[in-house]
mmCIF file of C-alpha atoms in Angstrom:
data_model
loop_
_atom_site.group_PDB
_atom_site.id
_atom_site.type_symbol
_atom_site.label_atom_id
_atom_site.label_comp_id
_atom_site.label_asym_id
_atom_site.label_seq_id
_atom_site.Cartn_x
_atom_site.Cartn_y
_atom_site.Cartn_z
ATOM 1 C CA LEU A 1 9.150 4.276 -9.820
ATOM 2 C CA SER A 2 9.450 1.723 -7.039
ATOM 3 C CA ASN A 3 6.380 -0.261 -6.105
ATOM 4 C CA ASN A 4 6.925 -2.994 -3.560
ATOM 5 C CA SER A 5 4.084 -5.173 -4.791
ATOM 6 C CA ILE A 6 5.794 -5.399 -8.201
ATOM 7 C CA ALA A 7 9.469 -4.805 -7.470
ATOM 8 C CA LYS A 8 9.628 -7.581 -4.859
ATOM 9 C CA TYR A 9 9.830 -10.126 -7.675
ATOM 10 C CA SER A 10 13.087 -8.661 -8.992
ATOM 11 C CA GLU A 11 16.431 -10.210 -8.094
ATOM 12 C CA HIS A 12 17.799 -6.695 -7.539
ATOM 13 C CA PHE A 13 15.045 -6.089 -4.999
ATOM 14 C CA LYS A 14 16.043 -9.178 -3.064
ATOM 15 C CA GLN A 15 19.572 -7.783 -2.788
ATOM 16 C CA ASN A 16 18.220 -4.821 -0.781
ATOM 17 C CA MET A 17 20.167 -2.341 -2.881
ATOM 18 C CA LEU A 18 18.474 0.601 -1.108
ATOM 19 C CA GLY A 19 18.713 -0.905 2.359
ATOM 20 C CA GLU A 20 16.524 -3.437 4.107
ATOM 21 C CA GLY A 21 13.187 -3.657 2.342
ATOM 22 C CA ASN A 22 14.344 -1.186 -0.342
ATOM 23 C CA MET A 23 12.371 1.609 1.277
ATOM 24 C CA TRP A 24 13.731 4.840 2.744
ATOM 25 C CA ARG A 25 12.602 6.798 5.726
ATOM 26 C CA VAL A 26 12.176 10.541 5.235
ATOM 27 C CA SER A 27 15.492 11.152 7.000
ATOM 28 C CA GLU A 28 17.273 8.925 4.461
ATOM 29 C CA PHE A 29 15.534 10.658 1.564
ATOM 30 C CA LYS A 30 16.685 14.028 2.910
ATOM 31 C CA LYS A 31 20.286 12.791 2.885
ATOM 32 C CA PHE A 32 19.853 11.662 -0.711
ATOM 33 C CA LEU A 33 18.542 15.091 -1.710
ATOM 34 C CA ILE A 34 21.635 16.755 -0.253
ATOM 35 C CA GLU A 35 23.956 14.264 -1.952
ATOM 36 C CA ARG A 36 22.118 14.622 -5.261
ATOM 37 C CA PHE A 37 21.518 18.388 -5.343
ATOM 38 C CA GLY A 38 24.115 19.844 -2.977
ATOM 39 C CA GLU A 39 24.349 21.407 0.463
ATOM 40 C CA ASP A 40 22.013 24.251 -0.505
ATOM 41 C CA HIS A 41 19.196 21.678 -0.601
ATOM 42 C CA GLN A 42 19.321 20.750 3.086
ATOM 43 C CA ARG A 43 15.730 21.895 3.488
ATOM 44 C CA ALA A 44 14.510 20.771 0.061
ATOM 45 C CA TRP A 45 12.094 18.315 1.647
ATOM 46 C CA GLU A 46 10.486 20.865 3.967
ATOM 47 C CA GLU A 47 10.555 23.870 1.648
ATOM 48 C CA LYS A 48 10.042 22.405 -1.834
ATOM 49 C CA ILE A 49 8.512 18.942 -1.687
ATOM 50 C CA VAL A 50 6.175 18.997 1.310
ATOM 51 C CA PRO A 51 4.383 22.224 0.257
ATOM 52 C CA GLN A 52 3.628 20.677 -3.145
ATOM 53 C CA ILE A 53 2.311 17.520 -1.493
ATOM 54 C CA LYS A 54 0.028 19.586 0.730
ATOM 55 C CA ASP A 55 -1.281 21.548 -2.243
ATOM 56 C CA ILE A 56 -2.000 18.388 -4.238
ATOM 57 C CA VAL A 57 -3.797 16.718 -1.333
ATOM 58 C CA THR A 58 -5.849 19.851 -0.704
ATOM 59 C CA HIS A 59 -6.837 20.282 -4.342
ATOM 60 C CA THR A 60 -7.850 16.654 -4.811
ATOM 61 C CA LEU A 61 -10.034 16.824 -1.702
ATOM 62 C CA GLN A 62 -11.604 20.076 -2.868
ATOM 63 C CA CYS A 63 -12.535 18.401 -6.138
ATOM 64 C CA ALA A 64 -14.560 15.807 -4.244
ATOM 65 C CA GLU A 65 -15.940 17.803 -1.313
ATOM 66 C CA ASP A 66 -19.382 18.053 -2.858
ATOM 67 C CA ILE A 67 -19.775 14.259 -3.119
ATOM 68 C CA PHE A 68 -18.419 13.194 0.266
ATOM 69 C CA GLU A 69 -21.071 11.721 2.514
ATOM 70 C CA ALA A 70 -21.396 13.648 5.771
ATOM 71 C CA ARG A 71 -21.238 11.309 8.762
ATOM 72 C CA LYS A 72 -20.354 12.422 12.260
ATOM 73 C CA ASN A 73 -17.410 10.859 14.095
ATOM 74 C CA THR A 74 -16.198 8.917 11.081
ATOM 75 C CA CYS A 75 -13.265 9.240 8.736
ATOM 76 C CA GLU A 76 -11.656 7.565 5.768
ATOM 77 C CA LEU A 77 -7.983 6.920 5.169
ATOM 78 C CA TYR A 78 -6.586 7.601 1.688
ATOM 79 C CA GLY A 79 -3.192 6.681 0.318
ATOM 80 C CA TYR A 80 -1.488 9.142 -2.032
ATOM 81 C CA ASP A 81 1.205 8.007 -4.480
ATOM 82 C CA PHE A 82 3.649 10.674 -5.642
ATOM 83 C CA VAL A 83 6.673 10.884 -7.913
ATOM 84 C CA VAL A 84 9.376 13.551 -7.522
ATOM 85 C CA ASP A 85 11.272 14.450 -10.691
ATOM 86 C CA ASP A 86 14.791 15.844 -11.164
ATOM 87 C CA SER A 87 13.467 19.385 -10.780
ATOM 88 C CA LEU A 88 11.942 18.440 -7.414
ATOM 89 C CA ARG A 89 8.500 18.843 -8.874
ATOM 90 C CA VAL A 90 5.937 16.549 -7.284
ATOM 91 C CA TRP A 91 3.521 14.614 -9.493
ATOM 92 C CA LEU A 92 0.414 12.803 -8.298
ATOM 93 C CA LEU A 93 0.114 9.231 -9.554
ATOM 94 C CA GLU A 94 -3.059 8.101 -7.858
ATOM 95 C CA VAL A 95 -5.161 8.236 -4.717
ATOM 96 C CA ASN A 96 -6.061 4.912 -3.128
ATOM 97 C CA CYS A 97 -9.125 4.286 -1.022
ATOM 98 C CA SER A 98 -8.291 1.962 1.882
ATOM 99 C CA PRO A 99 -4.568 1.727 1.048
ATOM 100 C CA SER A 100 -2.478 -1.243 2.068
ATOM 101 C CA MET A 101 -1.141 -0.945 5.612
ATOM 102 C CA GLU A 102 0.858 -4.162 5.382
ATOM 103 C CA HIS A 103 4.091 -4.358 7.380
ATOM 104 C CA SER A 104 6.027 -5.263 4.250
ATOM 105 C CA THR A 105 9.257 -3.449 5.149
ATOM 106 C CA PRO A 106 11.000 -2.256 8.319
ATOM 107 C CA VAL A 107 9.759 1.248 7.469
ATOM 108 C CA THR A 108 6.091 0.341 7.162
ATOM 109 C CA GLU A 109 6.443 -1.947 10.172
ATOM 110 C CA GLN A 110 6.961 1.192 12.250
ATOM 111 C CA LEU A 111 4.997 3.689 10.190
ATOM 112 C CA CYS A 112 1.667 1.873 9.818
ATOM 113 C CA PRO A 113 1.000 1.137 13.527
ATOM 114 C CA LYS A 114 1.940 4.717 14.400
ATOM 115 C CA ALA A 115 -0.403 6.036 11.721
ATOM 116 C CA PHE A 116 -3.281 4.027 13.194
ATOM 117 C CA ASP A 117 -2.482 5.034 16.766
ATOM 118 C CA ASP A 118 -2.302 8.683 15.808
ATOM 119 C CA ILE A 119 -5.655 8.503 14.031
ATOM 120 C CA PHE A 120 -7.229 7.902 17.437
ATOM 121 C CA LYS A 121 -5.461 10.991 18.724
ATOM 122 C CA VAL A 122 -7.316 12.932 16.045
ATOM 123 C CA LEU A 123 -10.700 11.230 16.432
ATOM 124 C CA VAL A 124 -10.795 10.592 20.191
ATOM 125 C CA ASP A 125 -8.099 12.315 22.220
ATOM 126 C CA ALA A 126 -8.274 15.754 20.596
ATOM 127 C CA PRO A 127 -12.091 16.101 20.831
ATOM 128 C CA GLU A 128 -12.003 14.889 24.432
ATOM 129 C CA GLU A 129 -9.348 17.465 25.263
ATOM 130 C CA LYS A 130 -11.443 20.221 23.702
ATOM 131 C CA ALA A 131 -14.499 19.060 25.688
ATOM 132 C CA ARG A 132 -12.482 18.919 28.912
ATOM 133 C CA ARG A 133 -11.171 22.427 28.445
ATOM 134 C CA LYS A 134 -14.673 23.715 27.770
ATOM 135 C CA GLU A 135 -16.051 21.962 30.849
ATOM 136 C CA GLU A 136 -13.317 23.363 33.073
ATOM 137 C CA GLY A 137 -13.652 26.856 31.662
ATOM 138 C CA LEU A 138 -10.207 26.846 30.051
ATOM 139 C CA PRO A 139 -9.420 28.715 26.815
ATOM 140 C CA ASP A 140 -10.336 26.711 23.750
ATOM 141 C CA LYS A 141 -7.621 25.355 21.477
ATOM 142 C CA GLN A 142 -7.766 24.717 17.776
ATOM 143 C CA ILE A 143 -7.098 21.216 16.511
ATOM 144 C CA GLU A 144 -3.699 22.395 15.249
ATOM 145 C CA GLU A 145 -2.681 23.215 18.817
ATOM 146 C CA LEU A 146 -3.533 19.781 20.202
ATOM 147 C CA ASP A 147 -1.555 16.554 20.104
ATOM 148 C CA THR A 148 -2.495 14.735 16.899
ATOM 149 C CA GLY A 149 0.699 12.706 16.578
ATOM 150 C CA GLY A 150 2.049 12.619 13.061
ATOM 151 C CA TRP A 151 -1.178 13.927 11.521
ATOM 152 C CA MET A 152 -1.603 17.603 10.707
ATOM 153 C CA LEU A 153 -4.542 19.669 9.535
ATOM 154 C CA ILE A 154 -3.743 21.151 6.117
ATOM 155 C CA HIS A 155 -7.255 21.880 4.857
ATOM 156 C CA LYS A 156 -10.562 22.540 6.563
ATOM 157 C CA ALA A 157 -13.553 21.792 4.385
ATOM 158 C CA PRO A 158 -16.617 24.034 4.336
ATOM 159 C CA SER A 159 -20.003 22.907 5.557
ATOM 160 C CA CYS A 160 -21.834 20.314 3.494
ATOM 161 C CA ALA A 161 -24.155 22.973 2.087
ATOM 162 C CA ALA A 162 -21.246 25.122 0.980
ATOM 163 C CA ALA A 163 -19.396 22.139 -0.463
ATOM 164 C CA SER A 164 -22.299 21.285 -2.758
ATOM 165 C CA SER A 165 -21.439 24.280 -4.929
ATOM 166 C CA LYS A 166 -17.691 24.017 -4.449
ATOM 167 C CA MET A 167 -16.814 22.917 -7.966
ATOM 168 C CA SER A 168 -18.573 25.917 -9.480
ATOM 169 C CA ALA A 169 -16.161 28.131 -7.564
ATOM 170 C CA PHE A 170 -13.348 26.897 -9.789
ATOM 171 C CA GLY A 171 -15.071 28.392 -12.818
ATOM 172 C CA ILE A 172 -14.666 25.184 -14.805
ATOM 173 C CA ASP A 173 -17.488 23.241 -16.402
ATOM 174 C CA LEU A 174 -16.483 19.570 -16.444
ATOM 175 C CA THR A 175 -19.722 18.382 -18.004
ATOM 176 C CA VAL A 176 -19.203 16.012 -20.933
ATOM 177 C CA LYS A 177 -21.570 16.970 -23.735
ATOM 178 C CA GLY A 178 -22.265 15.148 -26.985
ATOM 179 C CA GLN A 179 -23.511 16.438 -30.306
ATOM 180 C CA GLY A 180 -25.076 14.471 -33.097
ATOM 181 C CA VAL A 181 -23.187 14.360 -36.390
ATOM 182 C CA PRO A 182 -25.539 14.905 -39.350
ATOM 183 C CA GLY A 183 -25.340 12.469 -42.219
ATOM 184 C CA GLY A 184 -23.794 13.337 -45.562
ATOM 185 C CA GLN A 185 -25.141 12.995 -49.060
ATOM 186 C CA GLY A 186 -25.822 9.773 -50.823
ATOM 187 C CA GLY A 187 -28.830 8.386 -49.005
ATOM 188 C CA GLN A 188 -27.117 5.128 -47.989
ATOM 189 C CA SER A 189 -28.706 3.482 -45.023
ATOM 190 C CA ASN A 190 -26.463 3.077 -42.023
ATOM 191 C CA GLY A 191 -28.450 0.155 -40.713
ATOM 192 C CA TYR A 192 -29.753 1.989 -37.669
ATOM 193 C CA SER A 193 -33.353 2.802 -36.804
ATOM 194 C CA ASN A 194 -32.566 5.474 -34.218
ATOM 195 C CA GLY A 195 -33.641 8.468 -36.260
ATOM 196 C CA PHE A 196 -30.154 9.612 -37.273
ATOM 197 C CA SER A 197 -29.713 10.694 -40.878
ATOM 198 C CA THR A 198 -28.405 8.199 -43.361
ATOM 199 C CA GLY A 199 -25.249 8.215 -45.416
ATOM 200 C CA TRP A 200 -21.649 8.836 -44.421
ATOM 201 C CA SER A 201 -20.961 12.306 -43.060
ATOM 202 C CA PRO A 202 -17.748 14.166 -43.982
ATOM 203 C CA VAL A 203 -16.473 13.519 -40.473
ATOM 204 C CA THR A 204 -17.142 9.798 -40.812
ATOM 205 C CA LYS A 205 -15.430 9.701 -44.199
ATOM 206 C CA LEU A 206 -12.382 11.424 -42.757
ATOM 207 C CA ALA A 207 -12.329 9.021 -39.809
ATOM 208 C CA ARG A 208 -12.485 6.046 -42.182
ATOM 209 C CA LYS A 209 -9.584 7.423 -44.216
ATOM 210 C CA MET A 210 -7.518 8.017 -41.085
ATOM 211 C CA ARG A 211 -8.258 4.500 -39.909
ATOM 212 C CA ALA A 212 -7.239 3.143 -43.312
ATOM 213 C CA LEU A 213 -3.951 4.996 -43.070
ATOM 214 C CA ALA A 214 -3.307 3.584 -39.624
ATOM 215 C CA MET A 215 -4.202 0.042 -40.726
ATOM 216 C CA GLY A 216 -2.200 0.278 -43.952
ATOM 217 C CA SER A 217 -5.289 -0.459 -46.005
ATOM 218 C CA SER A 218 -5.481 0.336 -49.720
ATOM 219 C CA GLY A 219 -9.171 -0.159 -50.058
ATOM 220 C CA ALA A 220 -10.546 3.047 -48.571
ATOM 221 C CA GLY A 221 -10.644 6.522 -49.952
ATOM 222 C CA GLY A 222 -8.766 5.949 -53.194
ATOM 223 C CA GLY A 223 -5.736 3.906 -52.236
ATOM 224 C CA ALA A 224 -4.016 4.733 -48.998
ATOM 225 C CA SER A 225 -0.678 3.099 -48.264
ATOM 226 C CA GLY A 226 0.847 2.205 -44.920
ATOM 227 C CA ALA A 227 3.854 4.487 -45.385
ATOM 228 C CA VAL A 228 3.623 8.188 -44.644
ATOM 229 C CA THR A 229 5.826 10.662 -46.485
ATOM 230 C CA ASP A 230 6.716 13.917 -44.783
ATOM 231 C CA ARG A 231 6.766 17.335 -46.406
ATOM 232 C CA GLY A 232 10.493 17.154 -46.953
ATOM 233 C CA GLY A 233 10.251 14.121 -49.147
ATOM 234 C CA GLY A 234 11.638 11.561 -46.704
ATOM 235 C CA ASP A 235 9.791 8.453 -45.631
ATOM 236 C CA GLY A 236 8.386 8.548 -42.116
#
């Protein structure tokens, strides 16, 4: 994993071992894929990696559609961090709100200004072109057919009303629910006045024993030692 904000302090980073700024353009990454995986991977970027990236971006946005605030003529820029493993499987690391657009390398020096310029093609130029065509009686064009620079539409969200029930469509209940643990026998007071039963429950006793094992304590639950012996008789 290469992160400029951290790696820049390394002496190896200063040697520009991966080229100036230690950051590749997509064209350079494609060459690496061919060198690493062979000639039959000439389209690995387009056919294997990019589709996974699109799916991940779409799914993360779908997870949050019901909480996005609806505001006309506004947008928000997110930065996605991915890792590609040896099987060319793409893994999502994180999604950043308001990602850094610093010109820290020759790659970002070109990429970031273009990204900003192309955003205005999406927000200003494309809607104006659609309005012009409507005014002049020309056939309408979808956003995908208009010039949006390097940006592409990969997912179209439903209306705000439809998005409010979007998560239920996945059939997954993500609600975190708690359940009180009843107290055990013995009548010892736990020192709380919150109405919970007194005494140590079996679950609590087990937790204390497990903690004692982890801490190497011999004072809980009848003498627990720090060493664990496996079923085969060897020390673990």
